[in-house]
Short mmCIF file of C-alpha atoms and ligand atoms in Angstrom, two decimals:
data_model
loop_
_atom_site.label_atom_id
_atom_site.label_comp_id
_atom_site.label_asym_id
_atom_site.label_seq_id
_atom_site.Cartn_x
_atom_site.Cartn_y
_atom_site.Cartn_z
CA MET R 168 -47.15 17.54 24.76
CA GLY R 169 -45.92 16.12 28.05
CA PHE R 170 -43.26 14.09 26.22
CA ALA R 171 -42.05 17.17 24.24
CA VAL R 172 -41.60 19.17 27.46
CA TYR R 173 -39.72 16.27 28.98
CA LEU R 174 -37.47 16.08 25.90
CA VAL R 175 -36.71 19.83 25.89
CA ALA R 176 -35.91 19.69 29.63
CA LEU R 177 -33.57 16.77 28.96
CA VAL R 178 -31.75 18.67 26.18
CA ILE R 179 -31.38 21.77 28.39
CA LEU R 180 -30.04 19.63 31.24
CA TYR R 181 -27.55 17.96 28.88
CA VAL R 182 -26.36 21.34 27.54
CA LEU R 183 -25.97 22.75 31.06
CA LEU R 184 -24.04 19.72 32.26
CA ASN R 185 -21.75 19.77 29.22
CA LEU R 186 -21.40 23.50 28.78
CA GLY R 187 -17.61 23.38 29.12
CA LYS R 188 -17.22 20.58 26.57
CA ILE R 189 -19.66 22.13 24.10
CA GLY R 190 -17.95 25.53 24.39
CA LYS R 191 -14.58 23.92 23.70
CA PHE R 192 -15.97 22.01 20.70
CA VAL R 193 -17.54 25.15 19.20
CA LYS R 194 -14.33 27.14 19.71
CA GLU R 195 -12.21 24.40 18.07
CA ARG R 196 -14.63 24.02 15.17
CA LYS R 197 -14.62 27.81 14.63
CA ARG R 198 -10.82 27.85 14.55
CA LEU R 199 -10.82 24.84 12.21
CA TYR R 200 -13.09 26.64 9.71
CA GLU R 201 -11.13 29.90 9.97
CA LEU R 202 -7.82 28.19 9.34
CA MET R 203 -9.16 25.93 6.56
CA ASP R 204 -10.50 29.06 4.83
CA LYS R 205 -6.92 30.24 4.43
CA ILE R 206 -5.95 27.14 2.42
CA ASP R 207 -6.81 27.08 -1.27
CA GLY R 208 -8.85 24.22 -2.75
CA PRO R 209 -11.75 23.33 -5.05
CA TYR R 210 -15.14 24.81 -4.14
CA ALA R 211 -16.89 22.90 -1.34
CA LEU R 212 -20.59 22.76 -0.34
CA PRO R 213 -21.82 22.43 3.25
CA LEU R 214 -21.93 18.75 4.37
CA LEU R 215 -21.08 17.40 0.89
CA GLY R 216 -17.75 19.25 0.84
CA THR R 217 -15.75 18.80 -2.36
CA THR R 218 -17.26 15.38 -3.04
CA TRP R 219 -20.14 16.90 -5.10
CA GLN R 220 -17.50 17.63 -7.75
CA PHE R 221 -15.95 14.15 -7.68
CA LYS R 222 -16.24 12.26 -10.98
CA MET R 223 -18.16 9.00 -10.66
CA ASP R 224 -15.95 7.09 -13.07
CA PRO R 225 -12.88 5.87 -11.12
CA VAL R 226 -10.44 6.63 -13.97
CA GLU R 227 -11.80 10.16 -14.43
CA PHE R 228 -11.73 10.62 -10.66
CA ALA R 229 -8.05 9.62 -10.51
CA LEU R 230 -7.20 12.16 -13.24
CA GLN R 231 -9.30 14.82 -11.54
CA LEU R 232 -7.39 14.45 -8.25
CA TYR R 233 -4.06 14.60 -10.04
CA ASN R 234 -5.07 17.70 -12.04
CA TRP R 235 -6.23 19.49 -8.89
CA GLY R 236 -2.85 18.75 -7.31
CA LEU R 237 -1.08 20.17 -10.37
CA GLU R 238 -3.28 23.26 -10.41
CA TYR R 239 -2.47 24.28 -6.82
CA SER R 240 1.14 23.17 -7.05
CA SER R 241 1.69 25.29 -10.17
CA LYS R 242 0.52 28.32 -8.17
CA GLY R 243 3.47 27.64 -5.86
CA ALA R 244 1.32 26.37 -2.96
CA SER R 245 2.71 23.85 -0.46
CA LEU R 246 -0.79 22.82 0.57
CA ALA R 247 -4.29 22.48 -0.85
CA LYS R 248 -7.54 21.34 0.73
CA PHE R 249 -10.50 19.08 0.06
CA TRP R 250 -13.60 18.59 2.14
CA MET R 251 -14.41 14.87 2.23
CA GLY R 252 -18.07 15.53 3.06
CA PRO R 253 -17.95 17.43 6.36
CA TYR R 254 -14.35 16.27 7.05
CA PRO R 255 -11.48 18.58 6.06
CA MET R 256 -8.33 17.20 4.48
CA VAL R 257 -5.09 19.06 3.76
CA ILE R 258 -3.06 17.76 0.82
CA ILE R 259 0.72 18.18 0.86
CA LEU R 260 2.17 19.35 -2.45
CA THR R 261 5.93 19.66 -1.91
CA PRO R 262 8.77 17.38 -0.75
CA GLU R 263 9.73 19.96 1.92
CA ALA R 264 6.22 19.93 3.42
CA SER R 265 6.11 16.09 3.25
CA LYS R 266 9.32 15.96 5.27
CA LYS R 267 7.72 18.06 7.98
CA VAL R 268 4.69 15.75 8.16
CA LEU R 269 6.43 12.40 7.87
CA GLU R 270 9.28 13.18 10.27
CA SER R 271 6.90 14.42 12.95
CA ASN R 272 6.68 12.38 16.14
CA VAL R 273 3.27 13.93 16.81
CA LEU R 274 1.57 13.23 13.47
CA ILE R 275 1.69 9.51 14.13
CA ASN R 276 -1.94 8.42 14.11
CA LYS R 277 -3.83 7.34 11.04
CA SER R 278 -6.84 9.41 9.94
CA SER R 279 -10.48 8.36 9.68
CA GLU R 280 -10.08 7.63 5.94
CA TYR R 281 -8.65 4.25 6.99
CA ASP R 282 -11.65 3.37 9.20
CA ILE R 283 -13.24 1.27 6.47
CA PHE R 284 -10.37 -1.21 7.01
CA LEU R 285 -10.85 -1.52 10.79
CA PRO R 286 -13.21 -4.55 10.66
CA TRP R 287 -10.53 -6.34 8.61
CA LEU R 288 -7.09 -5.15 9.78
CA GLY R 289 -8.19 -4.08 13.27
CA THR R 290 -5.59 -1.92 14.93
CA GLY R 291 -2.67 -4.03 13.74
CA LEU R 292 0.60 -2.22 13.03
CA LEU R 293 -0.67 -0.35 9.96
CA LEU R 294 -3.64 1.24 11.73
CA ALA R 295 -2.50 1.22 15.37
CA SER R 296 -2.20 4.53 17.25
CA GLY R 297 -0.05 6.04 19.99
CA ASP R 298 1.55 3.70 22.52
CA LYS R 299 0.02 0.57 20.99
CA TRP R 300 1.73 1.41 17.70
CA ARG R 301 5.07 2.19 19.44
CA GLY R 302 5.01 -1.11 21.36
CA ARG R 303 4.07 -3.20 18.33
CA ARG R 304 6.61 -1.52 16.07
CA LYS R 305 9.36 -2.30 18.58
CA MET R 306 8.17 -5.88 18.94
CA MET R 307 8.05 -6.53 15.18
CA THR R 308 11.12 -4.73 13.89
CA PRO R 309 13.51 -7.68 14.62
CA SER R 310 11.35 -9.98 12.46
CA PHE R 311 12.44 -7.96 9.40
CA HIS R 312 16.11 -7.62 10.38
CA PHE R 313 18.75 -8.05 7.67
CA ASN R 314 19.81 -11.48 9.04
CA VAL R 315 16.24 -12.76 8.95
CA LEU R 316 15.87 -11.59 5.36
CA ILE R 317 18.93 -13.62 4.34
CA ASP R 318 17.12 -16.75 5.50
CA PHE R 319 14.06 -15.78 3.41
CA GLN R 320 16.06 -15.74 0.18
CA ALA R 321 15.54 -19.47 -0.46
CA VAL R 322 11.77 -18.91 -0.35
CA PHE R 323 11.87 -15.87 -2.68
CA ASP R 324 14.01 -17.90 -5.05
CA ASN R 325 11.88 -21.04 -5.02
CA GLN R 326 8.60 -19.15 -5.45
CA GLY R 327 10.18 -17.15 -8.30
CA LYS R 328 10.94 -20.44 -10.04
CA ILE R 329 7.39 -21.71 -9.50
CA LEU R 330 6.11 -18.47 -11.04
CA LEU R 331 8.17 -19.21 -14.16
CA GLU R 332 6.59 -22.65 -14.49
CA GLN R 333 3.16 -21.09 -14.14
CA LEU R 334 3.87 -18.43 -16.76
CA GLU R 335 5.31 -20.98 -19.18
CA ASP R 336 2.23 -23.17 -18.74
CA GLU R 337 -0.11 -20.28 -19.46
CA MET R 338 1.94 -19.24 -22.50
CA ARG R 339 1.05 -22.52 -24.20
CA TYR R 340 -2.67 -21.74 -24.09
CA ALA R 341 -2.66 -17.95 -24.45
CA LYS R 342 -3.34 -16.38 -27.83
CA ASP R 343 -0.15 -14.83 -29.20
CA ASN R 344 1.64 -15.73 -25.91
CA THR R 345 -0.09 -12.72 -24.36
CA PHE R 346 -2.03 -12.79 -21.09
CA ASP R 347 -2.60 -10.84 -17.89
CA ALA R 348 0.32 -11.75 -15.64
CA PHE R 349 -1.04 -9.90 -12.59
CA PRO R 350 -3.03 -12.77 -10.98
CA TYR R 351 0.07 -15.02 -11.29
CA ILE R 352 2.28 -12.42 -9.63
CA LYS R 353 -0.25 -11.90 -6.83
CA ARG R 354 -0.45 -15.61 -6.03
CA CYS R 355 3.36 -15.78 -6.03
CA ALA R 356 3.56 -12.86 -3.59
CA LEU R 357 0.93 -14.48 -1.36
CA ASP R 358 2.89 -17.74 -1.23
CA ILE R 359 6.01 -15.75 -0.36
CA ILE R 360 4.49 -13.83 2.56
CA CYS R 361 2.83 -17.01 3.90
CA GLU R 362 6.00 -19.09 3.76
CA THR R 363 8.35 -16.39 5.09
CA ALA R 364 6.44 -14.39 7.70
CA MET R 365 3.83 -17.00 8.62
CA GLY R 366 6.01 -20.12 8.25
CA THR R 367 3.11 -21.80 6.39
CA THR R 368 2.75 -23.14 2.86
CA VAL R 369 -0.55 -22.37 1.13
CA SER R 370 0.43 -23.19 -2.50
CA ALA R 371 -1.66 -20.36 -3.94
CA GLN R 372 0.43 -20.45 -7.13
CA THR R 373 -1.01 -23.78 -8.12
CA ASN R 374 -4.58 -22.84 -7.10
CA HIS R 375 -5.75 -20.37 -9.71
CA THR R 376 -9.04 -19.55 -8.07
CA HIS R 377 -7.54 -18.79 -4.67
CA PRO R 378 -10.40 -17.02 -2.88
CA TYR R 379 -8.16 -14.83 -0.68
CA VAL R 380 -6.49 -13.05 -3.60
CA MET R 381 -9.81 -12.34 -5.29
CA ALA R 382 -11.45 -11.13 -2.08
CA VAL R 383 -8.54 -8.72 -1.36
CA ASN R 384 -9.09 -7.21 -4.84
CA GLU R 385 -12.75 -6.70 -4.02
CA MET R 386 -11.98 -5.17 -0.60
CA ASN R 387 -9.67 -2.61 -2.23
CA SER R 388 -12.29 -1.64 -4.82
CA LEU R 389 -14.98 -1.36 -2.13
CA ALA R 390 -12.75 0.86 0.03
CA PHE R 391 -12.04 3.13 -2.96
CA LYS R 392 -15.80 3.45 -3.58
CA TYR R 393 -16.35 4.28 0.09
CA GLN R 394 -13.79 7.07 -0.04
CA ARG R 395 -15.37 8.67 -3.13
CA MET R 396 -19.02 8.34 -2.15
CA PRO R 397 -19.80 9.96 1.22
CA TRP R 398 -23.41 8.70 1.22
CA LEU R 399 -21.95 5.23 1.81
CA TRP R 400 -20.80 6.50 5.21
CA ILE R 401 -24.47 6.34 6.29
CA LYS R 402 -25.13 2.80 7.48
CA PRO R 403 -28.73 2.33 6.17
CA ILE R 404 -27.61 3.45 2.68
CA ARG R 405 -24.71 0.98 2.85
CA HIS R 406 -27.18 -1.78 3.63
CA LEU R 407 -29.82 -0.78 1.06
CA SER R 408 -27.28 -0.36 -1.74
CA GLY R 409 -25.89 -3.88 -1.19
CA TYR R 410 -22.47 -2.42 -0.37
CA GLU R 411 -22.50 -3.79 3.19
CA ALA R 412 -23.39 -7.31 2.02
CA ASP R 413 -20.53 -7.28 -0.51
CA PHE R 414 -18.13 -5.97 2.12
CA GLN R 415 -19.13 -8.62 4.69
CA ARG R 416 -18.90 -11.45 2.14
CA ASN R 417 -15.34 -10.52 1.19
CA LEU R 418 -14.39 -9.82 4.79
CA ASP R 419 -15.51 -13.35 5.72
CA ILE R 420 -13.35 -14.82 2.94
CA VAL R 421 -10.16 -12.97 3.90
CA THR R 422 -10.50 -13.46 7.64
CA SER R 423 -11.43 -17.17 7.32
CA PHE R 424 -8.25 -17.70 5.34
CA THR R 425 -6.00 -16.01 7.90
CA LYS R 426 -7.85 -17.79 10.73
CA LYS R 427 -6.95 -21.11 9.10
CA VAL R 428 -3.28 -20.05 8.90
CA ILE R 429 -3.21 -19.05 12.59
CA GLU R 430 -5.01 -22.17 13.79
CA GLY R 431 -2.63 -24.39 11.83
CA LYS R 432 0.34 -22.71 13.50
CA LEU R 433 -1.26 -22.85 16.96
CA ARG R 434 -1.75 -26.63 16.51
CA GLU R 435 1.89 -26.99 15.43
CA HIS R 436 2.98 -25.15 18.59
CA GLU R 437 0.81 -27.35 20.84
CA GLU R 438 2.18 -30.52 19.22
CA SER R 439 5.78 -29.35 19.67
CA VAL R 440 5.47 -28.76 23.44
CA GLY R 441 8.06 -30.92 25.20
CA PHE R 442 10.33 -31.19 22.14
CA SER R 443 13.56 -29.21 22.29
CA GLU R 444 13.81 -26.28 19.88
CA ASP R 445 16.39 -25.98 17.13
CA LYS R 446 18.31 -22.97 18.47
CA ASN R 447 19.75 -22.12 15.03
CA LYS R 448 16.36 -21.94 13.36
CA LYS R 449 15.11 -18.34 13.13
CA LYS R 450 11.50 -17.87 14.16
CA ALA R 451 8.88 -16.81 11.65
CA PHE R 452 6.98 -13.63 12.43
CA LEU R 453 3.86 -15.65 13.34
CA ASP R 454 5.86 -17.95 15.65
CA MET R 455 7.13 -14.84 17.44
CA LEU R 456 3.53 -13.60 17.86
CA ILE R 457 2.44 -16.98 19.25
CA ASP R 458 5.37 -16.98 21.69
CA LYS R 459 4.20 -13.56 22.90
CA LYS R 460 0.71 -15.03 23.35
CA ASP R 461 2.12 -17.88 25.42
CA GLU R 462 3.97 -15.33 27.58
CA GLY R 463 0.66 -13.49 28.13
CA GLY R 464 1.61 -10.39 26.09
CA LEU R 465 -0.83 -10.87 23.19
CA GLY R 466 -4.35 -12.30 22.85
CA TYR R 467 -5.80 -14.22 19.87
CA GLU R 468 -7.36 -11.04 18.43
CA ASP R 469 -3.97 -9.24 18.65
CA ILE R 470 -2.42 -12.02 16.59
CA ARG R 471 -5.34 -12.09 14.17
CA GLU R 472 -5.09 -8.36 13.36
CA GLU R 473 -1.33 -8.53 12.81
CA VAL R 474 -1.59 -11.59 10.58
CA ASP R 475 -4.30 -9.89 8.51
CA THR R 476 -2.23 -6.69 8.33
CA PHE R 477 1.00 -8.36 7.23
CA MET R 478 -0.70 -10.80 4.90
CA PHE R 479 -2.37 -7.87 3.09
CA GLU R 480 0.50 -5.34 3.19
CA GLY R 481 3.05 -8.05 2.53
CA HIS R 482 1.58 -9.34 -0.73
CA ASP R 483 -0.61 -6.70 -2.39
CA THR R 484 2.13 -4.02 -2.34
CA THR R 485 4.91 -6.20 -3.70
CA SER R 486 2.76 -7.76 -6.41
CA ALA R 487 1.80 -4.26 -7.63
CA GLY R 488 5.51 -3.30 -7.51
CA ILE R 489 6.59 -6.38 -9.50
CA GLY R 490 3.73 -5.95 -11.98
CA TRP R 491 4.41 -2.25 -12.67
CA SER R 492 8.16 -2.93 -13.04
CA LEU R 493 7.50 -5.63 -15.64
CA TRP R 494 4.97 -3.37 -17.34
CA CYS R 495 7.47 -0.52 -17.63
CA LEU R 496 10.26 -2.84 -18.82
CA ALA R 497 7.96 -4.48 -21.39
CA ASN R 498 7.48 -0.99 -22.82
CA SER R 499 11.19 -0.09 -22.73
CA PRO R 500 13.23 -2.60 -24.82
CA GLU R 501 16.48 -0.66 -24.31
CA TYR R 502 16.31 -0.85 -20.49
CA GLN R 503 15.10 -4.45 -20.62
CA LYS R 504 18.15 -5.29 -22.74
CA LYS R 505 20.43 -3.74 -20.10
CA CYS R 506 18.78 -5.89 -17.43
CA HIS R 507 19.21 -8.99 -19.61
CA GLU R 508 22.90 -8.18 -20.06
CA GLU R 509 23.38 -7.66 -16.34
CA LEU R 510 21.64 -10.94 -15.50
CA ASP R 511 23.58 -12.84 -18.17
CA GLN R 512 26.80 -11.58 -16.66
CA ILE R 513 25.77 -12.72 -13.18
CA PHE R 514 24.30 -16.13 -14.05
CA GLU R 515 26.10 -16.91 -17.34
CA GLY R 516 22.98 -18.65 -18.61
CA SER R 517 22.90 -21.14 -15.74
CA PRO R 518 19.45 -21.91 -14.25
CA ARG R 519 21.03 -21.93 -10.77
CA GLU R 520 19.42 -20.35 -7.70
CA CYS R 521 19.50 -16.60 -7.04
CA THR R 522 21.42 -15.69 -3.88
CA VAL R 523 21.67 -12.55 -1.75
CA ASP R 524 25.13 -11.94 -3.28
CA ASP R 525 23.63 -12.08 -6.77
CA LEU R 526 21.04 -9.49 -5.76
CA LYS R 527 23.80 -7.09 -4.73
CA LYS R 528 25.14 -7.24 -8.28
CA MET R 529 21.77 -6.37 -9.87
CA LYS R 530 22.43 -2.66 -9.79
CA TYR R 531 20.70 -1.80 -13.05
CA LEU R 532 17.65 -3.91 -12.27
CA GLU R 533 17.39 -2.11 -8.94
CA LYS R 534 17.23 1.24 -10.72
CA CYS R 535 14.46 -0.12 -12.94
CA VAL R 536 12.46 -1.29 -9.92
CA LYS R 537 12.93 2.06 -8.17
CA GLU R 538 11.85 4.01 -11.23
CA ALA R 539 8.68 1.90 -11.54
CA LEU R 540 7.99 2.63 -7.86
CA ARG R 541 8.44 6.32 -8.64
CA MET R 542 5.93 6.37 -11.50
CA ARG R 543 3.51 3.94 -9.93
CA PRO R 544 4.12 3.71 -6.16
CA SER R 545 2.26 0.70 -4.76
CA VAL R 546 0.86 2.85 -1.92
CA PRO R 547 -0.42 6.00 -3.65
CA GLN R 548 -1.28 7.97 -0.53
CA ILE R 549 -0.70 8.18 3.19
CA ALA R 550 -3.04 10.05 5.57
CA ARG R 551 -2.64 11.14 9.19
CA SER R 552 -4.91 12.65 11.77
CA VAL R 553 -3.95 16.17 12.96
CA GLU R 554 -4.39 16.16 16.73
CA GLU R 555 -2.35 19.34 17.36
CA GLU R 556 -2.15 22.23 14.94
CA PHE R 557 1.16 22.79 13.19
CA GLU R 558 2.60 25.19 10.66
CA ILE R 559 3.92 24.70 7.14
CA ASP R 560 5.46 27.63 5.23
CA GLY R 561 3.54 30.17 7.32
CA THR R 562 0.17 28.37 7.00
CA ILE R 563 -1.34 26.75 10.08
CA VAL R 564 -2.79 23.27 9.57
CA PRO R 565 -5.63 23.03 12.11
CA LYS R 566 -6.34 20.39 14.69
CA GLY R 567 -9.29 18.23 13.60
CA CYS R 568 -8.39 17.77 9.94
CA SER R 569 -6.55 14.95 8.13
CA VAL R 570 -3.30 15.54 6.31
CA MET R 571 -2.45 13.57 3.19
CA VAL R 572 0.96 12.92 1.65
CA SER R 573 0.70 11.35 -1.78
CA PRO R 574 3.79 9.55 -3.14
CA ALA R 575 1.81 9.17 -6.40
CA PHE R 576 1.47 12.93 -6.76
CA LEU R 577 4.89 14.02 -5.43
CA GLN R 578 6.72 11.51 -7.63
CA ASN R 579 4.79 12.57 -10.73
CA ASN R 580 4.93 16.31 -10.22
CA PRO R 581 6.61 18.00 -13.24
CA ARG R 582 7.97 20.63 -10.83
CA THR R 583 10.20 17.93 -9.32
CA TYR R 584 10.64 15.44 -12.15
CA GLU R 585 11.35 16.67 -15.64
CA ASN R 586 9.50 14.50 -18.21
CA HIS R 587 7.84 12.81 -15.26
CA GLU R 588 5.70 10.62 -17.53
CA VAL R 589 8.79 9.04 -19.11
CA TYR R 590 10.14 5.82 -17.58
CA ASP R 591 13.84 6.47 -17.09
CA PRO R 592 15.84 4.28 -14.66
CA GLU R 593 18.84 6.62 -15.10
CA ARG R 594 17.07 8.96 -12.66
CA PHE R 595 18.50 6.65 -10.02
CA ASN R 596 22.11 7.28 -10.96
CA GLU R 597 23.87 8.62 -7.87
CA ASP R 598 24.42 12.11 -9.31
CA GLU R 599 20.74 12.40 -10.26
CA ILE R 600 19.61 11.29 -6.80
CA ALA R 601 21.91 13.88 -5.21
CA LYS R 602 20.16 16.66 -7.16
CA ARG R 603 16.73 15.83 -5.68
CA HIS R 604 15.16 16.54 -2.33
CA ALA R 605 15.19 13.30 -0.28
CA TYR R 606 11.39 13.51 0.13
CA ALA R 607 10.80 13.79 -3.61
CA TYR R 608 10.97 9.97 -3.63
CA ILE R 609 9.02 8.27 -0.85
CA PRO R 610 7.40 5.04 -2.12
CA PHE R 611 7.98 3.44 1.29
CA SER R 612 7.03 6.62 3.17
CA ALA R 613 9.69 7.94 5.55
CA GLY R 614 10.20 8.92 9.17
CA PRO R 615 9.11 6.91 12.20
CA ARG R 616 6.08 5.35 10.48
CA ASN R 617 7.81 4.25 7.31
CA CYS R 618 7.34 0.82 5.76
CA ILE R 619 8.64 -1.92 8.04
CA GLY R 620 8.83 -4.31 5.07
CA GLN R 621 10.82 -2.19 2.60
CA LYS R 622 13.97 -4.32 2.52
CA PHE R 623 11.84 -7.45 2.33
CA ALA R 624 9.96 -5.88 -0.59
CA MET R 625 13.05 -4.88 -2.58
CA GLN R 626 14.64 -8.30 -2.06
CA GLU R 627 11.47 -10.08 -3.16
CA GLU R 628 10.92 -7.83 -6.18
CA LYS R 629 14.47 -8.17 -7.44
CA THR R 630 14.50 -11.95 -7.01
CA VAL R 631 11.17 -12.56 -8.73
CA ILE R 632 11.78 -10.08 -11.58
CA SER R 633 15.27 -11.47 -12.16
CA TRP R 634 13.79 -14.95 -12.63
CA VAL R 635 11.23 -13.64 -15.13
CA LEU R 636 13.87 -11.76 -17.12
CA ARG R 637 16.37 -14.62 -17.05
CA ARG R 638 13.81 -16.76 -18.84
CA PHE R 639 11.73 -14.33 -20.90
CA GLN R 640 11.73 -11.35 -23.14
CA ILE R 641 8.59 -9.38 -22.35
CA HIS R 642 6.65 -7.04 -24.58
CA SER R 643 3.48 -4.99 -24.41
CA ASP R 644 1.25 -3.69 -27.20
CA VAL R 645 -0.18 -1.08 -24.85
CA GLY R 646 1.85 1.95 -23.77
CA ILE R 647 2.86 2.54 -20.14
CA ARG R 648 0.49 5.45 -19.61
CA GLU R 649 -2.50 3.87 -21.35
CA ASN R 650 -2.76 1.48 -18.41
CA ILE R 651 -4.16 4.10 -16.03
CA PRO R 652 -3.23 3.60 -12.37
CA LEU R 653 -6.19 3.79 -9.99
CA PRO R 654 -5.30 5.26 -6.59
CA GLU R 655 -7.03 2.56 -4.54
CA THR R 656 -5.34 1.60 -1.28
CA ILE R 657 -2.83 -0.10 -3.56
CA THR R 658 -2.20 1.37 -7.04
CA ARG R 659 -4.24 -0.83 -9.37
CA PRO R 660 -3.65 -1.09 -13.13
CA THR R 661 -6.99 -0.58 -14.91
CA MET R 662 -5.98 -3.18 -17.53
CA GLY R 663 -4.12 -5.65 -15.32
CA PHE R 664 -0.73 -6.46 -16.85
CA PRO R 665 -1.30 -8.01 -20.29
CA LEU R 666 2.22 -9.04 -21.31
CA LYS R 667 3.57 -10.97 -24.28
CA PHE R 668 6.15 -13.56 -23.19
CA THR R 669 8.87 -14.96 -25.45
CA ILE R 670 11.36 -17.54 -24.16
CA ARG R 671 14.92 -16.22 -24.44
CA GLN R 672 17.42 -18.32 -26.35
C1 LIG Q 28 6.76 -2.46 -2.87
C2 LIG Q 28 6.32 -2.84 -1.71
C3 LIG Q 28 5.86 -1.95 -0.60
C4 LIG Q 28 5.57 -0.61 -0.61
C5 LIG Q 28 5.66 0.36 -1.78
C6 LIG Q 28 5.15 -0.26 0.72
C7 LIG Q 28 4.81 1.02 1.13
C8 LIG Q 28 4.43 1.37 2.41
C9 LIG Q 28 4.07 2.69 2.82
C10 LIG Q 28 4.03 3.92 1.91
C11 LIG Q 28 3.76 2.63 4.13
C12 LIG Q 28 3.29 3.78 5.01
C13 LIG Q 28 1.77 3.74 5.00
C14 LIG Q 28 1.14 4.79 5.81
O1 LIG Q 28 1.78 5.47 6.60
O2 LIG Q 28 -0.09 4.89 5.67
C15 LIG Q 28 3.91 1.27 4.55
C16 LIG Q 28 3.68 0.81 5.83
C17 LIG Q 28 3.72 -0.50 6.19
N1 LIG Q 28 4.16 -1.56 5.42
FE1 LIG Q 28 4.80 -1.43 3.50
N2 LIG Q 28 5.18 -1.37 1.50
C18 LIG Q 28 5.63 -2.43 0.74
C19 LIG Q 28 5.83 -3.72 1.16
C20 LIG Q 28 5.59 -4.18 2.43
C21 LIG Q 28 5.85 -5.53 2.87
C22 LIG Q 28 6.48 -6.61 2.01
C23 LIG Q 28 5.43 -5.61 4.16
C24 LIG Q 28 5.47 -6.77 5.11
C25 LIG Q 28 6.22 -7.81 4.98
C26 LIG Q 28 4.91 -4.30 4.53
C27 LIG Q 28 4.37 -3.98 5.76
C28 LIG Q 28 4.02 -2.71 6.13
C29 LIG Q 28 3.47 -2.38 7.44
C30 LIG Q 28 3.14 -3.37 8.54
C31 LIG Q 28 3.30 -1.00 7.47
C32 LIG Q 28 2.83 -0.16 8.65
C33 LIG Q 28 4.07 0.32 9.40
C34 LIG Q 28 3.76 1.20 10.58
O3 LIG Q 28 2.74 1.89 10.57
O4 LIG Q 28 4.58 1.19 11.50
N3 LIG Q 28 5.04 -3.47 3.46
N4 LIG Q 28 4.33 0.51 3.49
#
């Protein structure tokens, strides 16, 4: 009895002391509910929100999300809403509304949907907020400057050639010369990001059971589960269900790998003290971070989170992009033939290296890559936290919700793209581009928080794909759309990329 009285007194005291704050919170919450009520969306229950309707099967869930988008878009709405449990989310349905969100200098911070990645990526560039993000973005932009990318070409080229050797080796053992090329592409992309940005060779291409690549796959699947199943947001359930143990095991694998990369570089730096630097040699991204550490600007944890961020963003996105491009071309012999003709004209059958000048001539291949990024953008959605209310087409988006722009939806909306399910590189002819709203195509996002690695990505994709097509004809027995894309953090093909390879004469 005595304890209960004490507890009630404590609660009353707390309420009295925080009356101002509580009043403000209640007022904001009331406004949030009132404004969210004005936005259309599937029926939501208290606490569970819309998630009670979510399909358990990931493929069905992906289709459900897409169909909801279509339903509200076909009513002419610019926005729709979901309740992710008790958290409201506004979904953007038009290119015009996406422009407003992505060009905003206020809607800069990432929303809580990304929190599952914090123990891994920390607040590195992808997840950083406010002034930390501004400072880091400024610091890192020169590392992806055009001149730096020219120096990376030799690495893209060499790793592209190693990929060919790997694919040819596998062809010999595979039934009917058909096998899933995705793991090969992923290991190639990992070697590329390590050698370019980190200045380190990890030879993942020749180590088929590379633990990092497999653990990143697992982390993506776990994050997708977390987003669909709000009960996993409750820590004891995460532990009891085994989810937390799986997450920690994979987290250990990915962070131990990046730790090894950083420690190797730190040792190299210590050993080089006293030796004069080659002034002509451009510094790798990781060398730049270590220099900043030596100057006192960054700590070990700052470097760790950036290395984890760039290692993940720099390989998982491009490997999905390369894989989907090959998948689409394997299903489109007429466009593949045009790429072959273009490459034959550039290289005249010679197995020589691929240079930056060659890439400029690959105009048709570039259209093919862009069209694959339209149908299957590597990053299917982008979410921001709304910290100040704003208005879109007369509707106020309230403070306290998240706002989501989905390249996967916008680029596959029949209102914007006629025959959107058809792979057609001609959509990237100049006159066709001119007919579209600029924000109808945003695979690299846009505005101040766009992808810092987009030129790197296009250069890598074109180089690697050109090597594959110079050597092989590729074919698929499964249609483009049968390989359903799962909107995990990175768009994952449910079937991998089972391709049939034939050596070109
Ligand atoms: C086809 C390949 C790629 C695609 C489609 C892609 C797409 C994107 C998108 C849509 C964003 C915005 C994400 C958001 O706001 O939530 C983004 C951000 C980012 N990307 Fe990429 N990306 C690709 C390749 C790369 C590469 C190769 C790197 C690094 C070398 C990279 C590094 C980053 C980083 C660090 C950010 C965060 C930028 C910031 O917040 O300032 N990306 N990317």
